Amino acid sequence: MSGREHISVLLREVLENLISNESGVFVDATVGGAGHALGLLSRNGKLHLIGFDRDQEALERAREVLKGYSDRITLLRGNFGDMKSLLHSAGVKSIDGALFDLGISSYQLASGRGFSFNDDEELDMRMDRGQDLTAYHIVNSYRQEEIARILYEYGEEWQSRRIAKTIFEDRKKDRIRTGRQLAEIVASVKKRTGKVHPATKTFQALRIAVNDELGSLAKGMDGAIELLSPGSRIGIITFHSLEDRIVKERFRNDEALTVVTRKPVRPGLDEIRSNPRSRSAKLRIAQKK
Ligand SMILES: C[S@@+](CC[C@H](N)C(=O)[O-])C[C@H]1O[C@@H](n2cnc3c(N)ncnc32)[C@H](O)[C@@H]1O
């Protein structure tokens, strides 16, 4: 991760492949730092962009970045899982394209909410600070077996039981308060392999559980696909295999869609060099029949 700035992943590929109607309504389901949104608006002079984010701070940043386009944007705070009802209440019945750029932004990683194992941040991990469930609650209150299940299912962590047992033993001595504490506990039972931090999968799993990321993804795809106009496209950028599999299966099995990318689009070496966060990104695109 390079500093706090968020660099949009696969920007050129998104700009070149997702627009079928230059004056249509496009949904950026994860507007975040608004890099993709800015590119889409500046390249398509009549496009109307509806941007969602469940994080109020992200939405405020997006509004600032997009201030030159205020007459062509609608920014909505909310979970893209509720896209259908949010769009309906905004009077939108059909859309001409959608982008989901999943996960968290570099701003959130550096936001002091415990997304990072490098800092002494409170274990929070909520994208939407209005919700109740936090990573602190899961780690300090859930049963050992439930923590193991979360790590296994959402992190594909094959040492899930050992890690859950150690978390359970450690929290009897004192509450696990920060990302760093949790990262150290995981590192005490799991050896580092290569450059990847041993707690990477644990953090991924907790973040997915706290934010119900897989449930939102399934619902968000349902809503977007239903509302897409014929011939328009949906593009989804994922950062780990669990999400990518869900998107791949959904695109392949939905009779309303034609798969545009039989293999996912990956960043080239130049992009990976200038933005290491992009290295695991995969973009899949499908078109409404
Ligand atoms: C990787 S960032 C998007 C970056 C953006 N494409 C850009 O170019 O700057 C992901 C954003 O999506 C938001 N997000 C993640 N899951 C969400 C959900 N279920 N509903 C709404 N927003 C979500 C996060 O809060 C974050 O701001």
PDB file of N, CA and C in Angstrom, residues 221-271:
ATOM      1  N   MET A 221     -25.608  -7.810  -6.532  1.00  0.00           N
ATOM      2  CA  MET A 221     -25.627  -8.322  -7.913  1.00  0.00           C
ATOM      3  C   MET A 221     -27.066  -8.544  -8.363  1.00  0.00           C
ATOM      4  N   ASP A 222     -27.892  -9.125  -7.480  1.00  0.00           N
ATOM      5  CA  ASP A 222     -29.312  -9.339  -7.826  1.00  0.00           C
ATOM      6  C   ASP A 222     -29.947  -8.031  -8.279  1.00  0.00           C
ATOM      7  N   GLY A 223     -29.776  -7.009  -7.454  1.00  0.00           N
ATOM      8  CA  GLY A 223     -30.419  -5.715  -7.730  1.00  0.00           C
ATOM      9  C   GLY A 223     -29.917  -5.116  -9.031  1.00  0.00           C
ATOM     10  N   ALA A 224     -28.592  -5.085  -9.187  1.00  0.00           N
ATOM     11  CA  ALA A 224     -28.024  -4.441 -10.381  1.00  0.00           C
ATOM     12  C   ALA A 224     -28.435  -5.195 -11.644  1.00  0.00           C
ATOM     13  N   ILE A 225     -28.348  -6.518 -11.617  1.00  0.00           N
ATOM     14  CA  ILE A 225     -28.651  -7.309 -12.819  1.00  0.00           C
ATOM     15  C   ILE A 225     -30.115  -7.127 -13.216  1.00  0.00           C
ATOM     16  N   GLU A 226     -30.982  -7.114 -12.207  1.00  0.00           N
ATOM     17  CA  GLU A 226     -32.400  -6.930 -12.519  1.00  0.00           C
ATOM     18  C   GLU A 226     -32.660  -5.579 -13.195  1.00  0.00           C
ATOM     19  N   LEU A 227     -31.967  -4.543 -12.738  1.00  0.00           N
ATOM     20  CA  LEU A 227     -32.262  -3.200 -13.246  1.00  0.00           C
ATOM     21  C   LEU A 227     -31.496  -2.833 -14.517  1.00  0.00           C
ATOM     22  N   LEU A 228     -30.493  -3.629 -14.884  1.00  0.00           N
ATOM     23  CA  LEU A 228     -29.705  -3.296 -16.084  1.00  0.00           C
ATOM     24  C   LEU A 228     -30.590  -3.300 -17.330  1.00  0.00           C
ATOM     25  N   SER A 229     -30.414  -2.310 -18.184  1.00  0.00           N
ATOM     26  CA  SER A 229     -31.168  -2.280 -19.450  1.00  0.00           C
ATOM     27  C   SER A 229     -30.506  -3.254 -20.438  1.00  0.00           C
ATOM     28  N   PRO A 230     -31.264  -3.753 -21.421  1.00  0.00           N
ATOM     29  CA  PRO A 230     -30.690  -4.713 -22.367  1.00  0.00           C
ATOM     30  C   PRO A 230     -29.442  -4.135 -23.056  1.00  0.00           C
ATOM     31  N   GLY A 231     -28.404  -4.960 -23.148  1.00  0.00           N
ATOM     32  CA  GLY A 231     -27.165  -4.530 -23.812  1.00  0.00           C
ATOM     33  C   GLY A 231     -26.189  -3.812 -22.897  1.00  0.00           C
ATOM     34  N   SER A 232     -26.620  -3.481 -21.658  1.00  0.00           N
ATOM     35  CA  SER A 232     -25.696  -2.766 -20.762  1.00  0.00           C
ATOM     36  C   SER A 232     -24.906  -3.753 -19.897  1.00  0.00           C
ATOM     37  N   ARG A 233     -23.845  -3.231 -19.286  1.00  0.00           N
ATOM     38  CA  ARG A 233     -22.858  -4.127 -18.662  1.00  0.00           C
ATOM     39  C   ARG A 233     -22.666  -3.913 -17.159  1.00  0.00           C
ATOM     40  N   ILE A 234     -22.295  -5.004 -16.516  1.00  0.00           N
ATOM     41  CA  ILE A 234     -21.913  -4.949 -15.099  1.00  0.00           C
ATOM     42  C   ILE A 234     -20.466  -5.426 -14.996  1.00  0.00           C
ATOM     43  N   GLY A 235     -19.648  -4.673 -14.247  1.00  0.00           N
ATOM     44  CA  GLY A 235     -18.249  -5.053 -14.034  1.00  0.00           C
ATOM     45  C   GLY A 235     -17.974  -5.151 -12.542  1.00  0.00           C
ATOM     46  N   ILE A 236     -17.301  -6.212 -12.129  1.00  0.00           N
ATOM     47  CA  ILE A 236     -17.013  -6.384 -10.696  1.00  0.00           C
ATOM     48  C   ILE A 236     -15.519  -6.663 -10.509  1.00  0.00           C
ATOM     49  N   ILE A 237     -14.890  -5.840  -9.677  1.00  0.00           N
ATOM     50  CA  ILE A 237     -13.465  -6.032  -9.357  1.00  0.00           C
ATOM     51  C   ILE A 237     -13.387  -6.676  -7.980  1.00  0.00           C
ATOM     52  N   THR A 238     -12.756  -7.857  -7.911  1.00  0.00           N
ATOM     53  CA  THR A 238     -12.599  -8.556  -6.626  1.00  0.00           C
ATOM     54  C   THR A 238     -11.123  -8.604  -6.258  1.00  0.00           C
ATOM     55  N   PHE A 239     -10.875  -8.890  -4.969  1.00  0.00           N
ATOM     56  CA  PHE A 239      -9.486  -8.930  -4.499  1.00  0.00           C
ATOM     57  C   PHE A 239      -9.121 -10.236  -3.816  1.00  0.00           C
ATOM     58  N   HIS A 240     -10.057 -11.173  -3.728  1.00  0.00           N
ATOM     59  CA  HIS A 240      -9.675 -12.496  -3.223  1.00  0.00           C
ATOM     60  C   HIS A 240     -10.563 -13.565  -3.847  1.00  0.00           C
ATOM     61  N   SER A 241     -10.085 -14.810  -3.758  1.00  0.00           N
ATOM     62  CA  SER A 241     -10.676 -15.886  -4.541  1.00  0.00           C
ATOM     63  C   SER A 241     -12.128 -16.176  -4.155  1.00  0.00           C
ATOM     64  N   LEU A 242     -12.452 -15.972  -2.887  1.00  0.00           N
ATOM     65  CA  LEU A 242     -13.810 -16.245  -2.423  1.00  0.00           C
ATOM     66  C   LEU A 242     -14.827 -15.393  -3.193  1.00  0.00           C
ATOM     67  N   GLU A 243     -14.545 -14.094  -3.255  1.00  0.00           N
ATOM     68  CA  GLU A 243     -15.444 -13.183  -3.973  1.00  0.00           C
ATOM     69  C   GLU A 243     -15.430 -13.484  -5.463  1.00  0.00           C
ATOM     70  N   ASP A 244     -14.238 -13.728  -5.992  1.00  0.00           N
ATOM     71  CA  ASP A 244     -14.144 -13.954  -7.429  1.00  0.00           C
ATOM     72  C   ASP A 244     -14.981 -15.167  -7.836  1.00  0.00           C
ATOM     73  N   ARG A 245     -14.954 -16.207  -7.014  1.00  0.00           N
ATOM     74  CA  ARG A 245     -15.722 -17.414  -7.317  1.00  0.00           C
ATOM     75  C   ARG A 245     -17.228 -17.114  -7.341  1.00  0.00           C
ATOM     76  N   ILE A 246     -17.670 -16.319  -6.366  1.00  0.00           N
ATOM     77  CA  ILE A 246     -19.097 -15.966  -6.288  1.00  0.00           C
ATOM     78  C   ILE A 246     -19.525 -15.213  -7.558  1.00  0.00           C
ATOM     79  N   VAL A 247     -18.685 -14.261  -7.979  1.00  0.00           N
ATOM     80  CA  VAL A 247     -19.019 -13.459  -9.162  1.00  0.00           C
ATOM     81  C   VAL A 247     -18.997 -14.336 -10.416  1.00  0.00           C
ATOM     82  N   LYS A 248     -17.963 -15.167 -10.527  1.00  0.00           N
ATOM     83  CA  LYS A 248     -17.824 -16.032 -11.703  1.00  0.00           C
ATOM     84  C   LYS A 248     -19.048 -16.943 -11.862  1.00  0.00           C
ATOM     85  N   GLU A 249     -19.436 -17.584 -10.754  1.00  0.00           N
ATOM     86  CA  GLU A 249     -20.582 -18.498 -10.794  1.00  0.00           C
ATOM     87  C   GLU A 249     -21.865 -17.762 -11.151  1.00  0.00           C
ATOM     88  N   ARG A 250     -22.043 -16.621 -10.520  1.00  0.00           N
ATOM     89  CA  ARG A 250     -23.265 -15.844 -10.739  1.00  0.00           C
ATOM     90  C   ARG A 250     -23.398 -15.439 -12.208  1.00  0.00           C
ATOM     91  N   PHE A 251     -22.296 -14.913 -12.772  1.00  0.00           N
ATOM     92  CA  PHE A 251     -22.320 -14.480 -14.174  1.00  0.00           C
ATOM     93  C   PHE A 251     -22.582 -15.682 -15.084  1.00  0.00           C
ATOM     94  N   ARG A 252     -21.944 -16.784 -14.767  1.00  0.00           N
ATOM     95  CA  ARG A 252     -22.046 -17.960 -15.632  1.00  0.00           C
ATOM     96  C   ARG A 252     -23.455 -18.570 -15.600  1.00  0.00           C
ATOM     97  N   ASN A 253     -24.089 -18.535 -14.422  1.00  0.00           N
ATOM     98  CA  ASN A 253     -25.371 -19.239 -14.273  1.00  0.00           C
ATOM     99  C   ASN A 253     -26.612 -18.378 -14.490  1.00  0.00           C
ATOM    100  N   ASP A 254     -26.427 -17.082 -14.701  1.00  0.00           N
ATOM    101  CA  ASP A 254     -27.585 -16.206 -14.848  1.00  0.00           C
ATOM    102  C   ASP A 254     -28.002 -16.147 -16.317  1.00  0.00           C
ATOM    103  N   GLU A 255     -29.204 -16.618 -16.584  1.00  0.00           N
ATOM    104  CA  GLU A 255     -29.643 -16.695 -17.983  1.00  0.00           C
ATOM    105  C   GLU A 255     -29.886 -15.330 -18.613  1.00  0.00           C
ATOM    106  N   ALA A 256     -29.973 -14.299 -17.760  1.00  0.00           N
ATOM    107  CA  ALA A 256     -30.203 -12.955 -18.297  1.00  0.00           C
ATOM    108  C   ALA A 256     -28.893 -12.326 -18.790  1.00  0.00           C
ATOM    109  N   LEU A 257     -27.760 -13.004 -18.541  1.00  0.00           N
ATOM    110  CA  LEU A 257     -26.455 -12.395 -18.832  1.00  0.00           C
ATOM    111  C   LEU A 257     -25.659 -13.158 -19.882  1.00  0.00           C
ATOM    112  N   THR A 258     -24.822 -12.425 -20.609  1.00  0.00           N
ATOM    113  CA  THR A 258     -23.788 -13.036 -21.438  1.00  0.00           C
ATOM    114  C   THR A 258     -22.448 -12.650 -20.810  1.00  0.00           C
ATOM    115  N   VAL A 259     -21.585 -13.637 -20.593  1.00  0.00           N
ATOM    116  CA  VAL A 259     -20.278 -13.337 -19.996  1.00  0.00           C
ATOM    117  C   VAL A 259     -19.385 -12.683 -21.056  1.00  0.00           C
ATOM    118  N   VAL A 260     -18.822 -11.519 -20.715  1.00  0.00           N
ATOM    119  CA  VAL A 260     -17.957 -10.807 -21.661  1.00  0.00           C
ATOM    120  C   VAL A 260     -16.499 -11.247 -21.467  1.00  0.00           C
ATOM    121  N   THR A 261     -16.115 -11.467 -20.215  1.00  0.00           N
ATOM    122  CA  THR A 261     -14.724 -11.844 -19.898  1.00  0.00           C
ATOM    123  C   THR A 261     -14.702 -13.320 -19.502  1.00  0.00           C
ATOM    124  N   ARG A 262     -14.331 -14.191 -20.423  1.00  0.00           N
ATOM    125  CA  ARG A 262     -14.301 -15.614 -20.036  1.00  0.00           C
ATOM    126  C   ARG A 262     -13.218 -15.852 -18.994  1.00  0.00           C
ATOM    127  N   LYS A 263     -12.101 -15.136 -19.157  1.00  0.00           N
ATOM    128  CA  LYS A 263     -11.070 -15.112 -18.105  1.00  0.00           C
ATOM    129  C   LYS A 263     -11.099 -13.716 -17.492  1.00  0.00           C
ATOM    130  N   PRO A 264     -10.844 -13.598 -16.186  1.00  0.00           N
ATOM    131  CA  PRO A 264     -10.891 -12.247 -15.606  1.00  0.00           C
ATOM    132  C   PRO A 264      -9.770 -11.357 -16.151  1.00  0.00           C
ATOM    133  N   VAL A 265     -10.041 -10.060 -16.209  1.00  0.00           N
ATOM    134  CA  VAL A 265      -9.018  -9.090 -16.616  1.00  0.00           C
ATOM    135  C   VAL A 265      -8.133  -8.820 -15.406  1.00  0.00           C
ATOM    136  N   ARG A 266      -6.821  -8.913 -15.584  1.00  0.00           N
ATOM    137  CA  ARG A 266      -5.879  -8.691 -14.475  1.00  0.00           C
ATOM    138  C   ARG A 266      -5.021  -7.476 -14.791  1.00  0.00           C
ATOM    139  N   PRO A 267      -4.507  -6.806 -13.756  1.00  0.00           N
ATOM    140  CA  PRO A 267      -3.625  -5.673 -14.030  1.00  0.00           C
ATOM    141  C   PRO A 267      -2.305  -6.129 -14.651  1.00  0.00           C
ATOM    142  N   GLY A 268      -1.741  -5.286 -15.481  1.00  0.00           N
ATOM    143  CA  GLY A 268      -0.437  -5.597 -16.077  1.00  0.00           C
ATOM    144  C   GLY A 268       0.688  -5.314 -15.082  1.00  0.00           C
ATOM    145  N   LEU A 269       1.907  -5.672 -15.481  1.00  0.00           N
ATOM    146  CA  LEU A 269       3.056  -5.499 -14.577  1.00  0.00           C
ATOM    147  C   LEU A 269       3.288  -4.046 -14.193  1.00  0.00           C
ATOM    148  N   ASP A 270       3.055  -3.145 -15.156  1.00  0.00           N
ATOM    149  CA  ASP A 270       3.271  -1.712 -14.872  1.00  0.00           C
ATOM    150  C   ASP A 270       2.337  -1.250 -13.766  1.00  0.00           C
ATOM    151  N   GLU A 271       1.062  -1.663 -13.869  1.00  0.00           N
ATOM    152  CA  GLU A 271       0.098  -1.250 -12.843  1.00  0.00           C
ATOM    153  C   GLU A 271       0.479  -1.852 -11.484  1.00  0.00           C
TER     154      GLU A 271
END
